[in-house]
Coordinates of C-alpha atoms in Angstrom, one line a residue:
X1038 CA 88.9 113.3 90.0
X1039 CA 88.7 109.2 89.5
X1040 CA 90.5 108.0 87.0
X1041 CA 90.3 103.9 86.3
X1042 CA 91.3 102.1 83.7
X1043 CA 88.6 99.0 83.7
X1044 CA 85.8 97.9 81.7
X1045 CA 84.0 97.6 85.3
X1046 CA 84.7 101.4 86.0
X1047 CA 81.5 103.0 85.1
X1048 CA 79.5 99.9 86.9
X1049 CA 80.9 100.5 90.2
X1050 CA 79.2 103.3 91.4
X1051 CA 75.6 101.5 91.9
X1052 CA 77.6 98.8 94.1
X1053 CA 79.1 101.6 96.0
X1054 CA 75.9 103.3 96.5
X1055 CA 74.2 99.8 97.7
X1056 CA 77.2 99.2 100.0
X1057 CA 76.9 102.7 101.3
X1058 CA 73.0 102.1 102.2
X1059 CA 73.4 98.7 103.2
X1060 CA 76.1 100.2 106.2
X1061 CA 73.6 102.8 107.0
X1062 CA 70.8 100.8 107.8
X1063 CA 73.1 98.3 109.7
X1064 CA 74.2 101.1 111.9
X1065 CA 77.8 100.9 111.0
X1066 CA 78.0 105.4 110.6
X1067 CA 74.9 108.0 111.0
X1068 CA 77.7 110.4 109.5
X1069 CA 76.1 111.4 106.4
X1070 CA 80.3 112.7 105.1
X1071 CA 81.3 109.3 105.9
X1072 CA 78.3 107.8 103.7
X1073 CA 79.8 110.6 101.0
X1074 CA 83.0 108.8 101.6
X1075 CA 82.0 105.2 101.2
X1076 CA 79.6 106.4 97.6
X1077 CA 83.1 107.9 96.4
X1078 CA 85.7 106.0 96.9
X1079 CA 85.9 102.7 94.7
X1080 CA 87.1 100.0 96.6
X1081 CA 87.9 98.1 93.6
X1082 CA 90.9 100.2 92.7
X1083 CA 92.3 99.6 96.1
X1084 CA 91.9 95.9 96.0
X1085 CA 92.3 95.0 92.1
X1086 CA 92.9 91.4 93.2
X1087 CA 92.2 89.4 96.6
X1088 CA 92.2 85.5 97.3
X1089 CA 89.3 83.5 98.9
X1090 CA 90.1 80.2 100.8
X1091 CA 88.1 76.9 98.8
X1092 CA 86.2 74.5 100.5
X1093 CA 89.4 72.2 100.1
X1094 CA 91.2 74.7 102.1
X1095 CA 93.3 76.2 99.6
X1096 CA 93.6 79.4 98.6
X1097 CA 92.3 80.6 95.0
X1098 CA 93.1 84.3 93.3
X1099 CA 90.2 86.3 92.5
X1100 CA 89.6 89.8 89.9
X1101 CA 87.7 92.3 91.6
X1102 CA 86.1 93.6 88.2
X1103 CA 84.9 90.0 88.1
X1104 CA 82.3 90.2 91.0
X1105 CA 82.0 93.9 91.9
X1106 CA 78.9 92.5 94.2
X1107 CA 81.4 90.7 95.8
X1108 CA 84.2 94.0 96.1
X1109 CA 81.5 96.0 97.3
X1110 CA 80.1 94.0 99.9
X1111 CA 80.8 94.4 103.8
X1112 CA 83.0 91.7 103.7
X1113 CA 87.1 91.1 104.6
X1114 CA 89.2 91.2 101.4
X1115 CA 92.5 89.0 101.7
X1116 CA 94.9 90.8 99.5
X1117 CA 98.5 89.2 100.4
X1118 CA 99.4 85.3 102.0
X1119 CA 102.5 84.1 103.1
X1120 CA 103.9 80.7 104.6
X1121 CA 104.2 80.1 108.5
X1122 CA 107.3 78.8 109.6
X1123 CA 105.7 75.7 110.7
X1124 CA 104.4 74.9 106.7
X1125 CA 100.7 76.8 106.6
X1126 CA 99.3 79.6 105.3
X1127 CA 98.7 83.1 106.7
X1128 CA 97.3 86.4 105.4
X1129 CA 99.5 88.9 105.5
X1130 CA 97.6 91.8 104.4
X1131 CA 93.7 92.7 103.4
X1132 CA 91.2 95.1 103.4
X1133 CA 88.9 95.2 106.4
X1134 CA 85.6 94.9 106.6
X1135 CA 84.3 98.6 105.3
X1136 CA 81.6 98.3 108.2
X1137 CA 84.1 98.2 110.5
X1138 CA 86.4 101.1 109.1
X1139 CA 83.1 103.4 108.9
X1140 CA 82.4 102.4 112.4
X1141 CA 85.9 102.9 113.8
X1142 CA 86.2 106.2 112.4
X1143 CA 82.8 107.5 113.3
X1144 CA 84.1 106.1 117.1
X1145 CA 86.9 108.4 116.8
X1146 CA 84.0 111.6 116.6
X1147 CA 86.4 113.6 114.4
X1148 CA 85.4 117.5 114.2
X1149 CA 86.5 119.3 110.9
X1150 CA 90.2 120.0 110.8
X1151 CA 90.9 116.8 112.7
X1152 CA 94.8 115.3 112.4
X1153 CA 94.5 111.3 111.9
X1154 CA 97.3 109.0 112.0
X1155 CA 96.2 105.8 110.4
X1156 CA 98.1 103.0 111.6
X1157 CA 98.1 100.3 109.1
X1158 CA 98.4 101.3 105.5
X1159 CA 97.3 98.2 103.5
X1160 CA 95.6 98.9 100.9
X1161 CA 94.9 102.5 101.2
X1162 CA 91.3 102.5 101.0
X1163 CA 90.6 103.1 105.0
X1164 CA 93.4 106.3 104.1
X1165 CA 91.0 107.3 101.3
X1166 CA 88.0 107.4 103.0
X1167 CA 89.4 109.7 106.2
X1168 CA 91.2 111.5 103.2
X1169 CA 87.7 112.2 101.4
X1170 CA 86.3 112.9 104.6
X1171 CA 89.1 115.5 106.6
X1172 CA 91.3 116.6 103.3
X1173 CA 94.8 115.4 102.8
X1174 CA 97.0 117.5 104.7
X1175 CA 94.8 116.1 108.3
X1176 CA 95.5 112.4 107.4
X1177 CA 98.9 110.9 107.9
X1178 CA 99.7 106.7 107.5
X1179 CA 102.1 104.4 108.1
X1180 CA 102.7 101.1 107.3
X1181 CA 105.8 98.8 107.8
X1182 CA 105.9 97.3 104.1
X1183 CA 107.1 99.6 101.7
X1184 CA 105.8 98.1 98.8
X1185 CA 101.9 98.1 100.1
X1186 CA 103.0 101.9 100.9
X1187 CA 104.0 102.6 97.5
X1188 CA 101.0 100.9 95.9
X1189 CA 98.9 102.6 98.5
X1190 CA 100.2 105.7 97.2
X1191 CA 100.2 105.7 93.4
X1192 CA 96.6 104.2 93.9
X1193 CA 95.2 107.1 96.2
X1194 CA 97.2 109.5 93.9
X1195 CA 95.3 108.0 90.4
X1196 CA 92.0 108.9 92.4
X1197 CA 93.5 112.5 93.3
X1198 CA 94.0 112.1 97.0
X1199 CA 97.5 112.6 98.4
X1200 CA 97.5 111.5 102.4
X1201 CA 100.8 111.8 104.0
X1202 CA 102.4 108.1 104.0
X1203 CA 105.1 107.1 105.7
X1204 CA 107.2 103.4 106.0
X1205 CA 108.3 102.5 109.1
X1206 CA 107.3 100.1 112.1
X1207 CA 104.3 101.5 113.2
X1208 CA 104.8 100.7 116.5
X1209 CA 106.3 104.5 116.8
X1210 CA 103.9 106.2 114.8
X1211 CA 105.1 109.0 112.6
X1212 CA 106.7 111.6 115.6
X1213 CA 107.5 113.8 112.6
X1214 CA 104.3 114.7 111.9
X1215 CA 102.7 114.8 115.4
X1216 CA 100.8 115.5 117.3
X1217 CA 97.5 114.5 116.3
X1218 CA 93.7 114.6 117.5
X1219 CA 93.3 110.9 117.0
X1220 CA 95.5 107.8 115.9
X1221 CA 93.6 104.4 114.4
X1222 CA 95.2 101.3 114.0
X1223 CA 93.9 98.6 112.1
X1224 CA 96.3 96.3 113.6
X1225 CA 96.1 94.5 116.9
X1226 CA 99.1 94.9 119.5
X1227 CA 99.7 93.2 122.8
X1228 CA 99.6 96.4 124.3
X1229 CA 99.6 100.0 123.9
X1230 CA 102.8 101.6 122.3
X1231 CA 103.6 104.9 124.3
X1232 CA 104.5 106.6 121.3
X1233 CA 101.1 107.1 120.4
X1234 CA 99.8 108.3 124.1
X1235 CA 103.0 110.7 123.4
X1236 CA 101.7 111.3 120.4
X1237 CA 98.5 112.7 120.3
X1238 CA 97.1 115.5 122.4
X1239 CA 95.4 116.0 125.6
X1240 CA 92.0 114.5 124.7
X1241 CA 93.1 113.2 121.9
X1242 CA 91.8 109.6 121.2
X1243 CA 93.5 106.0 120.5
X1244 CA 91.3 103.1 119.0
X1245 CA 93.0 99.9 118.4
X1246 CA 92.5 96.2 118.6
X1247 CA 93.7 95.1 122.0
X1248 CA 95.3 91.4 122.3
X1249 CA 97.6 90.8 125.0
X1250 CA 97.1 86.7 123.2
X1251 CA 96.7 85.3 120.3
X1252 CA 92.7 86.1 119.8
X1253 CA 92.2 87.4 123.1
X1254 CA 91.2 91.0 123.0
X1255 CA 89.1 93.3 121.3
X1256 CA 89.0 97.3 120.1
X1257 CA 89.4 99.8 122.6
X1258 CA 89.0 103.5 122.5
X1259 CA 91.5 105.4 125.0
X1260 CA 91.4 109.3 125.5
X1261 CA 94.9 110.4 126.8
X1262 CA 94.4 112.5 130.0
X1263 CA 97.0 115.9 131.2
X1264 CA 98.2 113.4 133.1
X1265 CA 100.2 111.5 130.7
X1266 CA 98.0 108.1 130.7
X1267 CA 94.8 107.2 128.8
X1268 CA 92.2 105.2 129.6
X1269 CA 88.7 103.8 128.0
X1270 CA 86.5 101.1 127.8
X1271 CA 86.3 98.9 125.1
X1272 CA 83.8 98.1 122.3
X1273 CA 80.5 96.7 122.8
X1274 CA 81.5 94.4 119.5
X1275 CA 84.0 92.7 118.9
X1276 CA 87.0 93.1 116.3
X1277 CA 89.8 91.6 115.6
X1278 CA 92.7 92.4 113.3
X1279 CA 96.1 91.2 112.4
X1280 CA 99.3 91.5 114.7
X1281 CA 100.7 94.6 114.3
X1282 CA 104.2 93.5 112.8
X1283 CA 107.9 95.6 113.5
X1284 CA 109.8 94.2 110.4
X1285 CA 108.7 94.1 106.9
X1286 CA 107.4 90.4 105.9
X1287 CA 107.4 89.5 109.7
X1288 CA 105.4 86.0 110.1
X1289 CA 104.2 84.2 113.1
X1290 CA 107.4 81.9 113.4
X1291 CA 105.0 79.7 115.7
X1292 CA 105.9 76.3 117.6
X1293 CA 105.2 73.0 118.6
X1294 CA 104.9 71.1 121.5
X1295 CA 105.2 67.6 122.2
X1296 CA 101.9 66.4 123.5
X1297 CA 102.4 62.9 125.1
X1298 CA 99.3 61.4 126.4
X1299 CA 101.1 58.4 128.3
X1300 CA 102.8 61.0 130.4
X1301 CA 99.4 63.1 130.8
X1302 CA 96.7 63.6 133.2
X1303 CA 93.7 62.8 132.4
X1304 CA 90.3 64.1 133.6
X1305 CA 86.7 65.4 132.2
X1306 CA 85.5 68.3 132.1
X1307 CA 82.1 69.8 131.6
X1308 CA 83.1 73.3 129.7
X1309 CA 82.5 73.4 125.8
X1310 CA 85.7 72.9 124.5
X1311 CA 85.0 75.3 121.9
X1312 CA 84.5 77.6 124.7
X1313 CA 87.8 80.1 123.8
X1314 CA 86.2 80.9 120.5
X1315 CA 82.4 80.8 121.2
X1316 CA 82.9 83.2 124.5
X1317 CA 86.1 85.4 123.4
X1318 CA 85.5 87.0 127.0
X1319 CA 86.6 83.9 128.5
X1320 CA 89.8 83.3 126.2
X1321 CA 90.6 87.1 127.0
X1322 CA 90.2 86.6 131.1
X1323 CA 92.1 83.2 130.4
X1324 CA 94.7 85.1 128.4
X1325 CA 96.3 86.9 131.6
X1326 CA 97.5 83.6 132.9
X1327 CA 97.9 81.7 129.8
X1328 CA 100.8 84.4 129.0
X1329 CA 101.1 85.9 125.4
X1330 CA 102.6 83.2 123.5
X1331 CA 99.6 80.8 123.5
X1332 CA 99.3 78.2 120.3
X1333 CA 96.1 76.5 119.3
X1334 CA 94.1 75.0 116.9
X1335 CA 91.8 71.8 116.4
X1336 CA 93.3 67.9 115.8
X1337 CA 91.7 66.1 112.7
X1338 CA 92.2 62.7 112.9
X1339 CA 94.4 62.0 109.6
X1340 CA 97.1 65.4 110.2
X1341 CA 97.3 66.2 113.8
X1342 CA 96.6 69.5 114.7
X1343 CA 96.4 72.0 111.9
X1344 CA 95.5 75.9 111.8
X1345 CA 91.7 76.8 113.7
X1346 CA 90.4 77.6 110.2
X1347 CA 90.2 74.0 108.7
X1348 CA 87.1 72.7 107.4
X1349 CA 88.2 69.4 108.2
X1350 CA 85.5 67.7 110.8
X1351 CA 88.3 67.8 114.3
X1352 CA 88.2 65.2 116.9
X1353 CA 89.5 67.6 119.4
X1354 CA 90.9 71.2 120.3
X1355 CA 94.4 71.9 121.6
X1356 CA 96.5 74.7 123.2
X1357 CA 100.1 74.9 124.3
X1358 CA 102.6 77.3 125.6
X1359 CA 106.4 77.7 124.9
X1360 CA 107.0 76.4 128.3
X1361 CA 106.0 73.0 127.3
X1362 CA 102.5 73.0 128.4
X1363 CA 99.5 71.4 126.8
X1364 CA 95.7 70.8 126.7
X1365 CA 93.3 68.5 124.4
X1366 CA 90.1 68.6 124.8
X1367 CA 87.5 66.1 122.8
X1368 CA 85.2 67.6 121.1
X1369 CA 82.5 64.3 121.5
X1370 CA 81.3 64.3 125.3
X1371 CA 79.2 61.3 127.2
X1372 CA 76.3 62.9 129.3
X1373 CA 78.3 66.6 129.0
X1374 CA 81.4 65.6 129.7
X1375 CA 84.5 65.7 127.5
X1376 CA 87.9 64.2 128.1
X1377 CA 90.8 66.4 128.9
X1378 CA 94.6 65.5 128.3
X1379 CA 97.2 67.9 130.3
X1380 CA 100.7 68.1 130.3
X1381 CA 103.8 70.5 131.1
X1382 CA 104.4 72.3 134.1
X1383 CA 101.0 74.1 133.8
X1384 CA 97.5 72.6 133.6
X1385 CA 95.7 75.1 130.8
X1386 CA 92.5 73.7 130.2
X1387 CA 92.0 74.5 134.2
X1388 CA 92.9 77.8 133.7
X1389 CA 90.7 78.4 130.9
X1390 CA 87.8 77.0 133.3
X1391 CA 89.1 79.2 136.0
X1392 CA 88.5 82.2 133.9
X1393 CA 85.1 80.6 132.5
X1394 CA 84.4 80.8 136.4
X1395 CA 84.5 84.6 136.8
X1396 CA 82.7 85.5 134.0
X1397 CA 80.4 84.1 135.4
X1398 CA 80.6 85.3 138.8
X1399 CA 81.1 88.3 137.3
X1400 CA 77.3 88.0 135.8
X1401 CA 78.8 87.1 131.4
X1402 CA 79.2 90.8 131.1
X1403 CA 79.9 92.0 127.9
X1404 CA 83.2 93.9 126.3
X1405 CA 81.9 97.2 127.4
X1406 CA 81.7 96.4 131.0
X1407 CA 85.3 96.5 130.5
X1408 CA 88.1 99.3 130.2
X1409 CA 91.7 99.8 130.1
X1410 CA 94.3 102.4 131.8
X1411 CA 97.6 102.8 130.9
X1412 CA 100.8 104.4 132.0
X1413 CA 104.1 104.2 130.9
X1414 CA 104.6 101.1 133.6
X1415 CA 101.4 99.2 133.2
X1416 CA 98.2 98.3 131.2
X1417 CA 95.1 97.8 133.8
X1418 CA 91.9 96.1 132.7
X1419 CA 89.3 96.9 134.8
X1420 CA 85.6 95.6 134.9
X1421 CA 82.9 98.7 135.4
X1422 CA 85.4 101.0 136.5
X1423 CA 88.5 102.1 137.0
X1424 CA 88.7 102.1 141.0
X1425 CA 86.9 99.1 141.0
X1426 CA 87.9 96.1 143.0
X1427 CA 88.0 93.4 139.6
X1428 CA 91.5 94.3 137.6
X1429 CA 94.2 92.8 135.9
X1430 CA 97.5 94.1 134.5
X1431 CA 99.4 93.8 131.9
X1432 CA 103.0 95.3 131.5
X1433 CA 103.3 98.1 129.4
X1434 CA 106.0 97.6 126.3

């Protein structure tokens, strides 16, 4: 059934047993058909190519067949990069972690004869595994660039599986093909689109990456109701994936704002400024008053701020909002405290301490001490459950 066309070909199977075991034993499935799936399907032929950032920062291409070890590991594959409006780098595409795909589809509990639609195309490796695992004609996919779609598709097609693709935002699913037992999207979307509520059945399940902000969010798995709604908690672990994008080639366009200190105020405060990205709880709470379009990153002292991901040693982190507002925080403190720069019309380093606040009060729960309800008018987080008194809202798109 696999045909390849690489010297590497008939070494890949050991790697894909290992990889298989190794997700096992980490609980990431008990499904012994998804274990099949993972031994089967050679990620290698999905991903032929991927790029791995250097310790300079730069980005280097590398050849699968090089360093199956490396394939065939539980690890994030970066398969496409593009440049931001604002001069840096971001992915664009890649394979996810095969931990997490294995996990997210075990979440869904598929029964035999199961319609999927995958949200997210990429490579087409997650299509193949549900593919190996339901059968062709249950697995639909959609992806907004046509060219992954198309390499997607002769790929799967080489190794004799033949999903139903489709190109198109995937924002509004594939209604031609509906409805379906369960849609998963390996994309993450400031809220839920109601074409997939209208799109899968009664009891039918959603699982997506939640992020109202930039970072701030995590998977949640939704079961629609009679009632037209759905509602779920979210995952005990958290996951993040790439914005969901409406146009082909989309990029963050991204912005800057002016961050005078001579016309800031200036105060200490005792919170890690790392805080956002060492308790994502707190940067999601934050994220309902910090509004959606939230920019940040970390200041080095020769280039100002730059992306999060520099391994440059930073002086200080920064956020800012496209009304103007802006936060730096050192990262050096004396006796705990760290200096704190504020400007705009909104003070956001207090509202990311505000937030910091209720998780604590709230007894730094984890994600699964939270859910979600939606309707066609609003998104409702809740903490423990649904009627509970804790809850904030998000409009629905």
């Amino acid at each position: 059934m696999i045909t390849t066309n690489t010297p590497a070909d008939a070494e890949w199977e050991p790697h894909a047993q290992r990889l298989a075991d190794e997700l096992a034993a980490a609980g990431k499935f008990t499904d012994p058909r998804l274990a099949e799936a993972v031994r089967a399907v050679p990620r290698h032929a999905f991903v032929p190519t991927y790029h791995q950032q250097t310790p300079d920062g730069s980005w280097a291409q590398r050849t699968s067949v090089d360093d199956l070890a490396a394939v065939y590991s539980n690890t994030v594959l970066i398969t496409s990069l593009a440049r931001t409006a604002t001069g840096g780098t971001t992915v664009l595409s890649s394979s996810t972690q095969p931990g997490l795909m294995t996990r997210m589809i075990e979440a869904l509990n598929l029964a035999d004869g199961a319609r999927v639609l995958e949200v997210g195309t990429g490579t087409g490796y997650n299509a193949a595994l549900l593919a190996h695992r339901l059968g062709d004609e249950q697995v639909c996919s959609v992806d907004v660039e046509a060219d992954l779609v198309e390499l997607a598709r002769q790929r799967l097609a080489e190794l004799g599986y033949h999903p139903t693709l489709g190109v198109g935002d995937g924002a509004a699913g594939l209604p031609e093909h509906a409805p379906f037992d369960a849609i998963i999207a390996t994309c993450a979307v400031p809220a839920i689109p109601w074409a997939w509520i209208e799109q899968v059945r009664p009891g039918g399940v959603i699982l997506t990456d939640l992020k109202p902000a930039p970072g701030a969010g995590s998977l949640v798995r939704l079961t629609r109701t009679a009632e037209d709604r759905a509602e779920g908690r979210f995952d005990p672990t958290y996951a993040a994936f790439m914005d969901l994008r409406h146009t082909a080639g989309d990029n963050p366009a991204g912005f800057q704002v002016e961050r005078d200190h001579g016309q800031a105020e200036h105060r200490t405060t005792s919170l890690d400024p790392n805080t956002p990205w060492t308790s994502l709880l707190v940067w999601f709470l934050a994220s309902f008053d910090l509004g959606p379009g939230i920019s940040y990153g970390y200041t080095l002292p020769e280039s100002g701020a730059v992306p999060v991901r520099s391994d440059t040693a930073p002086t200080a982190c920064w956020m800012a909002t496209p009304d103007g507002s802006w936060a730096e925080i050192a990262l050096a403190s004396d006796n705990g405290q760290h200096e704190v720069a504020e400007g705009g019309l909104r003070r956001l380093w207090q509202l990311v301490e505000n937030a910091h606040d209720t998780w604590t009060e709230l007894g730094q729960p984890g994600w699964n001490r939270f859910g979600l309800t939606v309707t066609r008018e609003m998104h409702t987080v809740w903490f423990d459950h649904p009627d509970g008194k804790r809850a904030w809202h998000i409009a629905s798109h």
